[in-house]
Short mmCIF file of C-alpha atoms in Angstrom, two decimals:
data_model
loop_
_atom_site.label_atom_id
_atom_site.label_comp_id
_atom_site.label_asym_id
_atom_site.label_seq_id
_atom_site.Cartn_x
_atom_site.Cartn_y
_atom_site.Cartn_z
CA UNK A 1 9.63 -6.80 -10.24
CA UNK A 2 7.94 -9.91 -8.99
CA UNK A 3 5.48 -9.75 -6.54
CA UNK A 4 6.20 -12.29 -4.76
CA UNK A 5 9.94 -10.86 -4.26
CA UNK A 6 8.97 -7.52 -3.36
CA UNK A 7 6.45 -8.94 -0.67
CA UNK A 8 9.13 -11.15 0.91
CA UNK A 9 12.28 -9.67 0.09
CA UNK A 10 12.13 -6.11 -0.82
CA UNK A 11 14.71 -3.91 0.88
CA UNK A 12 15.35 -6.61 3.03
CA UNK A 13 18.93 -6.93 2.73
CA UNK A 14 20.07 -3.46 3.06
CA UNK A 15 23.07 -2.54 5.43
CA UNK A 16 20.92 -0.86 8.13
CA UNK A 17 18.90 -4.21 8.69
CA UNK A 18 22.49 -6.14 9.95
CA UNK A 19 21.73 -9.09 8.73
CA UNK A 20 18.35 -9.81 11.15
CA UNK A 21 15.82 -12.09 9.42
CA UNK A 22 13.13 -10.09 10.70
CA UNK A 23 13.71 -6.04 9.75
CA UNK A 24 14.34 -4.49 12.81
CA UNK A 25 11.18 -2.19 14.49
CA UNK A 26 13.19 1.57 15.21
CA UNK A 27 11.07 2.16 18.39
CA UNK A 28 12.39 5.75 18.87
CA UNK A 29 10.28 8.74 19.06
CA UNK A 30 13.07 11.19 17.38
CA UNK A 31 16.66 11.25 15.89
CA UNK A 32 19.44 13.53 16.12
CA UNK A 33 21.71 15.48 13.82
CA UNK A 34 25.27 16.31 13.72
CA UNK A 35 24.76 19.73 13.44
CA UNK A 36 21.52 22.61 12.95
CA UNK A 37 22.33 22.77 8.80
CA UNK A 38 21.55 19.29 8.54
CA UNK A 39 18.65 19.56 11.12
CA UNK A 40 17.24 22.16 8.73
CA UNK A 41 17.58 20.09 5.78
CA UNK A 42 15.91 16.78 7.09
CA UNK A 43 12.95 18.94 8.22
CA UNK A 44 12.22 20.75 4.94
CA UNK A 45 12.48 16.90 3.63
CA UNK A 46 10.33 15.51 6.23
CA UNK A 47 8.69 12.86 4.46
CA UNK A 48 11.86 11.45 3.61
CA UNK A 49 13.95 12.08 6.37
CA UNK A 50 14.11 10.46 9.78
CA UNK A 51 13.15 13.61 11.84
CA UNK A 52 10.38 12.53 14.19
CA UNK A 53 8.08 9.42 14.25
CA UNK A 54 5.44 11.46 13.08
CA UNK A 55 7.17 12.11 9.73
CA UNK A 56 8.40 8.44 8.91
CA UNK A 57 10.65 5.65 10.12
CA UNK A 58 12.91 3.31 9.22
CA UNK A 59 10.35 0.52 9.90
CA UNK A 60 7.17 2.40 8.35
CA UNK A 61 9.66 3.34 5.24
CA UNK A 62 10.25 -0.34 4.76
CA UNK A 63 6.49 -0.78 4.56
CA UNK A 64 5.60 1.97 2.62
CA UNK A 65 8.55 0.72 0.16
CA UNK A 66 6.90 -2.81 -0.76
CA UNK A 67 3.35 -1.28 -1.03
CA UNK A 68 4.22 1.21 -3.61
CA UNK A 69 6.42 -1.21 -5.29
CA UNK A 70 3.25 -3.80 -5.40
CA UNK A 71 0.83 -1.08 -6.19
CA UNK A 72 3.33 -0.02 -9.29
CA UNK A 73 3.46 3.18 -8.01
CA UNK A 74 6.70 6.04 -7.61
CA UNK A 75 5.75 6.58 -3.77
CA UNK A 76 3.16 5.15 -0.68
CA UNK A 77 2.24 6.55 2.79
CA UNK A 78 0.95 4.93 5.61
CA UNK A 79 -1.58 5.88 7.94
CA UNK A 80 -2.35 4.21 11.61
CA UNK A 81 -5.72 3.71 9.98
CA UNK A 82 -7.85 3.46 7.17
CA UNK A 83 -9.51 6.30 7.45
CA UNK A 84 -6.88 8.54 8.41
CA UNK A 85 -5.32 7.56 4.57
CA UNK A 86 -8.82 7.99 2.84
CA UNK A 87 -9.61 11.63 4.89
CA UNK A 88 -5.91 13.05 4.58
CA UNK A 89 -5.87 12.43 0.43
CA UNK A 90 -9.69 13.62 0.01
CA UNK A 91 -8.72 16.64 2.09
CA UNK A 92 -5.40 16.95 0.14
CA UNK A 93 -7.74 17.03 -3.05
CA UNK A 94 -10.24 19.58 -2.58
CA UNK A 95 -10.71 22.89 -1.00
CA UNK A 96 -13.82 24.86 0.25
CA UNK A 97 -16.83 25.27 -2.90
CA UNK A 98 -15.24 22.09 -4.52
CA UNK A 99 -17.59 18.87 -5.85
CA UNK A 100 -16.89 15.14 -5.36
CA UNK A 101 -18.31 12.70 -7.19
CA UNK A 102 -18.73 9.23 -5.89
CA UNK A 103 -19.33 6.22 -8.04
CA UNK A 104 -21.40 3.37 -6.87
CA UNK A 105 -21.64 1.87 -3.52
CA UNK A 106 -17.99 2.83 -1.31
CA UNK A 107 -17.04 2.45 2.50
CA UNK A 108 -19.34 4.08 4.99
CA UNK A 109 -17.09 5.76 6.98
CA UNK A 110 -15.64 7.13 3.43
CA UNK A 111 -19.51 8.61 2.39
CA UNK A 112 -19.54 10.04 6.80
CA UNK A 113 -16.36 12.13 6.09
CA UNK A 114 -17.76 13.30 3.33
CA UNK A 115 -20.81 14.12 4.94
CA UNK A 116 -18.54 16.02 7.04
CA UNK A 117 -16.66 17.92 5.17
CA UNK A 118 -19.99 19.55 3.97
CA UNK A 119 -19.36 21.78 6.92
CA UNK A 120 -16.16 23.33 5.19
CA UNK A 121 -18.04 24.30 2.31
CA UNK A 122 -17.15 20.47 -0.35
CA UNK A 123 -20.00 19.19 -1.32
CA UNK A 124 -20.71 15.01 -2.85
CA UNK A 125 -23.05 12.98 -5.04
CA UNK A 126 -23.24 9.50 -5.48
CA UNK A 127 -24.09 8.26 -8.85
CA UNK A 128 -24.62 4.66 -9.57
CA UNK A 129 -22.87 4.38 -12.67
CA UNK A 130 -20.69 6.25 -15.67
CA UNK A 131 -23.54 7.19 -18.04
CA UNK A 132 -24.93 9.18 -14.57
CA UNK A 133 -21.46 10.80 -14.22
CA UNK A 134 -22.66 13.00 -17.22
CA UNK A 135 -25.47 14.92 -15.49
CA UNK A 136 -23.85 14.99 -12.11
CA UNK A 137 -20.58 16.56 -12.67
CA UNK A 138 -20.21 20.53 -12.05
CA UNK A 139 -18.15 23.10 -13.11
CA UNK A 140 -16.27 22.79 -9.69
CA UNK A 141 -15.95 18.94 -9.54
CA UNK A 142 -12.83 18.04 -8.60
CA UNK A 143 -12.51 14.30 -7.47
CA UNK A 144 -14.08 10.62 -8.35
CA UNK A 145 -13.92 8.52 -5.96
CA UNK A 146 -14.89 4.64 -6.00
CA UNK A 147 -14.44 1.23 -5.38
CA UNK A 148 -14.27 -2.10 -7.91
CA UNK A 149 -15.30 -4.69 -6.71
CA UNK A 150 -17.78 -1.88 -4.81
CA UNK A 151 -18.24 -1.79 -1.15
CA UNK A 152 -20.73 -4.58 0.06
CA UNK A 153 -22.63 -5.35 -3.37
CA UNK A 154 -19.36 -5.91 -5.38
CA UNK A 155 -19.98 -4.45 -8.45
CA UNK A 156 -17.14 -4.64 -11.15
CA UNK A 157 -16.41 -0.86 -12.80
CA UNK A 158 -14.50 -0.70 -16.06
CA UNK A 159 -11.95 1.21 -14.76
CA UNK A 160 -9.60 1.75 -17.96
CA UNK A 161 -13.60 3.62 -19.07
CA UNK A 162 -13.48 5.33 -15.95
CA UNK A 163 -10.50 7.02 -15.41
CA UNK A 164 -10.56 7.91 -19.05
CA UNK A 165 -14.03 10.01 -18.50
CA UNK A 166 -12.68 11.48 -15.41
CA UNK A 167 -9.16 12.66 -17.11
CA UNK A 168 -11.22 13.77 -20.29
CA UNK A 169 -13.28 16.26 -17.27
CA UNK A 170 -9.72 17.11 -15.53
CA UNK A 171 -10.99 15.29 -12.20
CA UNK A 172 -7.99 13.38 -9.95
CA UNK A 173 -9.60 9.54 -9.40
CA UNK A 174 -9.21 7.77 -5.94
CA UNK A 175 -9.57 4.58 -5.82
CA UNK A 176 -9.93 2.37 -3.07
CA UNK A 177 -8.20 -1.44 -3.59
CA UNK A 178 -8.53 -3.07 -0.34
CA UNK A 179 -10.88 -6.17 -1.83
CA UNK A 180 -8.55 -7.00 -4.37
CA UNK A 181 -5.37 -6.24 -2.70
CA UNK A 182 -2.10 -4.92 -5.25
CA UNK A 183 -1.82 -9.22 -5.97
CA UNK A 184 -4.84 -9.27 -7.72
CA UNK A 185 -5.66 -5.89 -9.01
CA UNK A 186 -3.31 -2.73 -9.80
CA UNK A 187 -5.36 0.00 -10.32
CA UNK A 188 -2.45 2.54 -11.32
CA UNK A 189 -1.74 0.74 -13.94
CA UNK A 190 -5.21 1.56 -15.27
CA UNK A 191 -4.89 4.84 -15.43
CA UNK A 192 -6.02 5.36 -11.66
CA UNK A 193 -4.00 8.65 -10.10
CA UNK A 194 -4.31 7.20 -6.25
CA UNK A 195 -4.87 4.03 -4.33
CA UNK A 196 -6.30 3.63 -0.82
CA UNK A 197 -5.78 0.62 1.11
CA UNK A 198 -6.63 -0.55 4.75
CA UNK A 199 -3.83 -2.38 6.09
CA UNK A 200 -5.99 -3.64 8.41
CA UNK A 201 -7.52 -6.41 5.73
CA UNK A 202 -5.65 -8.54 3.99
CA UNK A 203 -2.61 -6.64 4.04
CA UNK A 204 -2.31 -7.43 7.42
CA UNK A 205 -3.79 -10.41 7.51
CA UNK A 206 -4.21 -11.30 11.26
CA UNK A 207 -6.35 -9.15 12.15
CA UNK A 208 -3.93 -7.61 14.71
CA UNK A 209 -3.46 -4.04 13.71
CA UNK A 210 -5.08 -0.77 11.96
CA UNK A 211 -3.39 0.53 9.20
CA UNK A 212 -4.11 2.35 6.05
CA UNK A 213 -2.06 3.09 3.11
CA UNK A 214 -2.08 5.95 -0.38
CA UNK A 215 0.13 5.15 -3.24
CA UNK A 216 0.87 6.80 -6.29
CA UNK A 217 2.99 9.63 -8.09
CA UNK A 218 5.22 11.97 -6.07
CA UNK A 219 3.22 14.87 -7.29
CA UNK A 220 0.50 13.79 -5.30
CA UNK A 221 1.62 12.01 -2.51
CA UNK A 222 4.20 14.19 -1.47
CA UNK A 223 2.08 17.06 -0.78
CA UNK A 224 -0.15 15.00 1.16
CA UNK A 225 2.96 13.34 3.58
CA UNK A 226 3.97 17.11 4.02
CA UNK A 227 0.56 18.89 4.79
CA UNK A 228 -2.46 16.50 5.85
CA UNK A 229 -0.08 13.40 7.16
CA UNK A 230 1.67 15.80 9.37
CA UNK A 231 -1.39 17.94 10.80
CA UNK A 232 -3.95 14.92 11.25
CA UNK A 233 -1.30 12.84 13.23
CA UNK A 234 -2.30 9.80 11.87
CA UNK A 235 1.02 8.52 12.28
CA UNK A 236 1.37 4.58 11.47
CA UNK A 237 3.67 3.31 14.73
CA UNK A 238 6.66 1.05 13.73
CA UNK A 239 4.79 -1.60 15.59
CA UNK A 240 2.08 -2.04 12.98
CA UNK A 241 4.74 -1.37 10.41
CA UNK A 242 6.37 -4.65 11.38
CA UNK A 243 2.99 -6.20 11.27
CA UNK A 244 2.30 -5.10 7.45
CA UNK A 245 5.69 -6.02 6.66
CA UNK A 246 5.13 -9.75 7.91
CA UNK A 247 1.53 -9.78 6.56
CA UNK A 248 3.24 -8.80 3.24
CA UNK A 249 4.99 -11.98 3.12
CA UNK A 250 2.77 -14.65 3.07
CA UNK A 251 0.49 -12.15 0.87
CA UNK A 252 0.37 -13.93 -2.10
CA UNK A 253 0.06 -17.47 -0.82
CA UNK A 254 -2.95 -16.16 1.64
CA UNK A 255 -4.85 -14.85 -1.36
CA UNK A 256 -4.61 -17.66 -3.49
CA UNK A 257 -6.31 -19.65 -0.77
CA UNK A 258 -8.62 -16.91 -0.07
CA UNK A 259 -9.82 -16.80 -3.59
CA UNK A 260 -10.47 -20.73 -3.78
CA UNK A 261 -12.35 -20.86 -0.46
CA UNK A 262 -14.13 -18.24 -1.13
CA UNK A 263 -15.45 -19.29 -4.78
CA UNK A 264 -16.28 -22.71 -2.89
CA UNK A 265 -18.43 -20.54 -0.65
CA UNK A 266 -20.21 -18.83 -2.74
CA UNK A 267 -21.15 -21.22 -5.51
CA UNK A 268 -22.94 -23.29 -2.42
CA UNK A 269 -25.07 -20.17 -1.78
CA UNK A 270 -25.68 -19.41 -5.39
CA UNK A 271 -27.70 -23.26 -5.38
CA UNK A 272 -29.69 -22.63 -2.33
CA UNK A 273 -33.16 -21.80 -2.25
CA UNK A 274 -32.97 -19.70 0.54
CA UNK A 275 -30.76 -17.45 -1.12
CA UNK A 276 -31.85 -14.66 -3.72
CA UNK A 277 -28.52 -14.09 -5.30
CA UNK A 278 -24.63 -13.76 -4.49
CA UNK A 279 -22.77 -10.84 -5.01
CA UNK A 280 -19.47 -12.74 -5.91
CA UNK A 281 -17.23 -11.34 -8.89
CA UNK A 282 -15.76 -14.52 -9.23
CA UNK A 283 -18.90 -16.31 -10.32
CA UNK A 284 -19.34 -16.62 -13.46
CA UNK A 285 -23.42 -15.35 -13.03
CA UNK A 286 -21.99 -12.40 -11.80
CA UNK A 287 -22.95 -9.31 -14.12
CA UNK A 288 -19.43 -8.42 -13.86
CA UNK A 289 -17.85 -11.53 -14.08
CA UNK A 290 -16.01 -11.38 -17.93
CA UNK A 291 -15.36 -8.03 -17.15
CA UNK A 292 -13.69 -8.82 -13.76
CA UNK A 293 -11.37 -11.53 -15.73
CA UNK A 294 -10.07 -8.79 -18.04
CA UNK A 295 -8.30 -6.21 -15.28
CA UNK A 296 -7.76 -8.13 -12.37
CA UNK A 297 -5.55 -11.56 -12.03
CA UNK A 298 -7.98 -13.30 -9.00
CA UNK A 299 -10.61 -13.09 -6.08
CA UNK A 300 -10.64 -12.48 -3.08
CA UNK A 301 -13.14 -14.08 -0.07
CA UNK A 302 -15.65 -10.92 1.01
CA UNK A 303 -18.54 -11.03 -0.79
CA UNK A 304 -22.20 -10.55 0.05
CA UNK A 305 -25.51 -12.37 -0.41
CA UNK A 306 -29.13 -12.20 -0.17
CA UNK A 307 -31.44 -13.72 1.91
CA UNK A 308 -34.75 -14.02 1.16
CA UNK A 309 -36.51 -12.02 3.45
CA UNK A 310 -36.55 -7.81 4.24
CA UNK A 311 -37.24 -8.59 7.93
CA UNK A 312 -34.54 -7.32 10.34
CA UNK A 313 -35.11 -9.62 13.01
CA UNK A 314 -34.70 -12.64 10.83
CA UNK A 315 -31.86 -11.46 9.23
CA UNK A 316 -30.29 -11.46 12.56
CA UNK A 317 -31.45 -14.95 13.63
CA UNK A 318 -29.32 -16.17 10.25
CA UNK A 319 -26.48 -14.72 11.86
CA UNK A 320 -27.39 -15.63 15.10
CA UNK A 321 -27.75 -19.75 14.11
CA UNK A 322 -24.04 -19.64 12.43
CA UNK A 323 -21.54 -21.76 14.98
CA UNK A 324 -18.59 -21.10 12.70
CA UNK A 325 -18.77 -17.68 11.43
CA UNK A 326 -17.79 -15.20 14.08
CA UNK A 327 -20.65 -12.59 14.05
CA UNK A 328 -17.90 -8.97 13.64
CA UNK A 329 -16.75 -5.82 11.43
CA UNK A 330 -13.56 -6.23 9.51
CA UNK A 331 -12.14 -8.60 7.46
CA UNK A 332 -9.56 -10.27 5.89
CA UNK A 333 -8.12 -12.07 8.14
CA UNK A 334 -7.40 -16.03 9.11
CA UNK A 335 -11.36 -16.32 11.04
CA UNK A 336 -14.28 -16.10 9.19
CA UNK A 337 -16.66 -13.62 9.46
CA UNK A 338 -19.87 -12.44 9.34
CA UNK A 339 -22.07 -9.01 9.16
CA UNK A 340 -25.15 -7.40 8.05
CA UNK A 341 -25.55 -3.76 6.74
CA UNK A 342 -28.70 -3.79 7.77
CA UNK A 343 -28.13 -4.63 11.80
CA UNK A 344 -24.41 -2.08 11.85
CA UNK A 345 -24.85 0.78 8.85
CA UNK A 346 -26.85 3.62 9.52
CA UNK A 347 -29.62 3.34 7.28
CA UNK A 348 -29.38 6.63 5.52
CA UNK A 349 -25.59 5.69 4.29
CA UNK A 350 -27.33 2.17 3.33
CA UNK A 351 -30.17 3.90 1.33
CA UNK A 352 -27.75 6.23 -0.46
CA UNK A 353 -25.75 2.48 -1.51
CA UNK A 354 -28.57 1.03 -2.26
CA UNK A 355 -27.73 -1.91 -0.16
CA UNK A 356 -31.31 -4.00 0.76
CA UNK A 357 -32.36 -5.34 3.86
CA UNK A 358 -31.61 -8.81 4.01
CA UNK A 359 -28.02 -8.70 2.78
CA UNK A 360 -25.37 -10.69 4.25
CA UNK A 361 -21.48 -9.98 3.95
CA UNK A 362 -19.20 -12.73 4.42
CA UNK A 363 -15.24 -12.93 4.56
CA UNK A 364 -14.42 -16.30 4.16
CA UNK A 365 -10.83 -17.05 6.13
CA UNK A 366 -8.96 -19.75 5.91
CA UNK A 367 -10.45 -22.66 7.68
CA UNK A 368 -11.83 -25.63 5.38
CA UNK A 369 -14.30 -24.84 2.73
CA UNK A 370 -15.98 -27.56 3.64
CA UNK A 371 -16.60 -26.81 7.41
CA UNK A 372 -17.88 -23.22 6.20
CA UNK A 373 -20.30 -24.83 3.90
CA UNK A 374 -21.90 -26.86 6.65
CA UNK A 375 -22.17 -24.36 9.08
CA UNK A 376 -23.83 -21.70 6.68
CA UNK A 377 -26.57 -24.73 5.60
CA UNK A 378 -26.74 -25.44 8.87
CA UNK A 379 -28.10 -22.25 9.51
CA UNK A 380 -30.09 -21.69 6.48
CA UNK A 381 -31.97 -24.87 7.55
CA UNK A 382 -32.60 -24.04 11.07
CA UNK A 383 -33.64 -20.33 9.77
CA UNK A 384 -36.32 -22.28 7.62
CA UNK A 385 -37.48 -24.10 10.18
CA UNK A 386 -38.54 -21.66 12.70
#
């Protein structure tokens, strides 16, 4: 199916939806059955039959629909965050003496679970690349997890090589796709066994709701709708539902124009002396640039960059000088932002990444190129100057 037509149209013209140009939002908290058999049934089938809105809805179906038909996969589940769909399918994965391993730089909140589950007994360790995958697995390894582009330095992984290693060790790979979105990147297809997503990102695209998302085969993401969906109560609200599923449709034209503002962007920093480097995919300097080109179809705007200097305090007079770029976590959205790891991560999560001092993230929105440019010289300059 076309993307485009499963982001706009997808299970939009179903009897239930009556004709509305908007599907409607089902904003009640239970349904009834015509009798206890068929009460029994639905709730043995809970994450596939309207029971209670912390099962699944109408609405959230819809969603959930379109994502796993963008992400190529047989079934998705939404979360009402992020991090409720990345801790309910690591805990679905792994059990008490079990190993992670976690390649290159990923979320921080995603290495703090982690951290946390320590205390049931599953241990971690982050390794920085594939060849370090070798020495670092253990006999009771059960899950790589990782990003491409990576979180905050943007590193590409070859992840046809990876998932290839991992199935060759028995390990289950989780991968999270939020940078790239299912328009430019399909992970599944690439031999990847789950997906993550925030919805909160470009998903959404408005910055106007918290949502997270798992795709893949039945096998696994049934279990995990059933056990950990149901217990954590991270229930995604029809509300936010509606959101995704309007987000969803200008999905593909928002990305395209992410991609080229962002590129625009970033090849101004790349030329400026007061830059070290740019952490851009897109960019053809990029050490991961040609391999980038060869499994995923664009770019989108977050990316990171350098500034020449380790000190703290000037770090946060760059972001301080910026009149354009709204100084805030998140991303994805129409407003462009800006953060630094160094002023908002704990450091010992930004040692383990490897992420240095003076590193700026940007997410470009989708005001004109142009009037991003001049702001972020602007500031460069008057950082020079003081």
């Amino acid at each position: 199916m076309d993307d485009e037509w499963i982001c706009g149209r997808l299970g939009e013209d179903e009897p239930w939806m009556l004709g509305a140009v908007n599907p409607p939002i089902f904003e009640n908290s239970l349904f009834t059955f015509a009798n206890a058999a068929e009460l029994g049934e639905a709730i043995r089938n809970e994450d596939e039959r309207y029971v209670y809105w912390r099962g699944t809805n109408p609405t959230v179906d819809l969603a959930q629909r379109k994502l796993a038909a963008l992400e190529r996969a047989e079934r998705a589940k939404c979360f009402a965050s992020g991090m409720g769909a990345i801790s309910a399918t690591i805990s679905s994965l792994v059990s008490a003496g079990d190993h992670v391993l976690v390649l290159g730089a990923v979320y921080g909140p995603t290495t703090q679970f982690l951290r946390y589950l320590e205390k049931f007994g599953v241990t971690h360790t982050h390794v920085v690349d594939l060849d370090a995958c070798d020495s670092a697995i253990k006999d009771h390894t059960r899950l790589l997890y990782f990003e491409s582009p990576s979180y905050m330095r943007y590193e590409i992984f070859d992840i046809p090589a990876v998932t290839r290693w991992a199935a060759g060790h028995g390990l289950v790979t989780v991968m999270d796709n939020t940078w790239s979105t299912p328009i430019f990147q399909k992970p599944l297809t690439m031999g990847v066994d789950l997906v993550v997503h925030s919805l909160s990102k470009y998903a959404g695209g408005h910055s106007d709701l918290v949502g997270g998302v798992v795709a893949g085969p039945s096998r696994l993401v049934r279990p995990l709708a059933l056990t950990e969906y149901q217990l954590y109560g991270a229930a995604m609200s029809p509300h936010d539902a509606a959101k995704v599923i309007r987000g969803l449709r200008t999905l593909p034209v928002r990305m395209a124009a992410h991609q080229e503002r962002g590129l625009a962007v970033a090849a101004f920093l790349e030329g400026h002396p007061a830059v070290r480097r740019v952490n851009h995919p897109g960019l053809p300097s990029h050490p991961g640039h040609r391999l980038a080109l060869r499994q995923m179809s664009g770019f989108s705007s977050l990316f990171s960059f350098e500034l020449a200097t380790e000190e703290r305090d000037e770090v946060a007079a760059f972001l301080d000088e910026l009149r354009h770029f709204r100084v805030g976590v998140s991303w994805g959205g129409f407003e462009s932002l800006v953060n630094a790891p160094a002023l908002s991560t704990e450091e010992s999560v930004r040692a383990t990444m490897g992420i240095p001092a003076g590193l700026v993230r940007l997410s470009v929105g989708l005001e004109p190129a142009e009037t991003l440019i001049k702001d972020l010289g602007g500031a460069l300059e008057r950082m020079g100057n003081a």
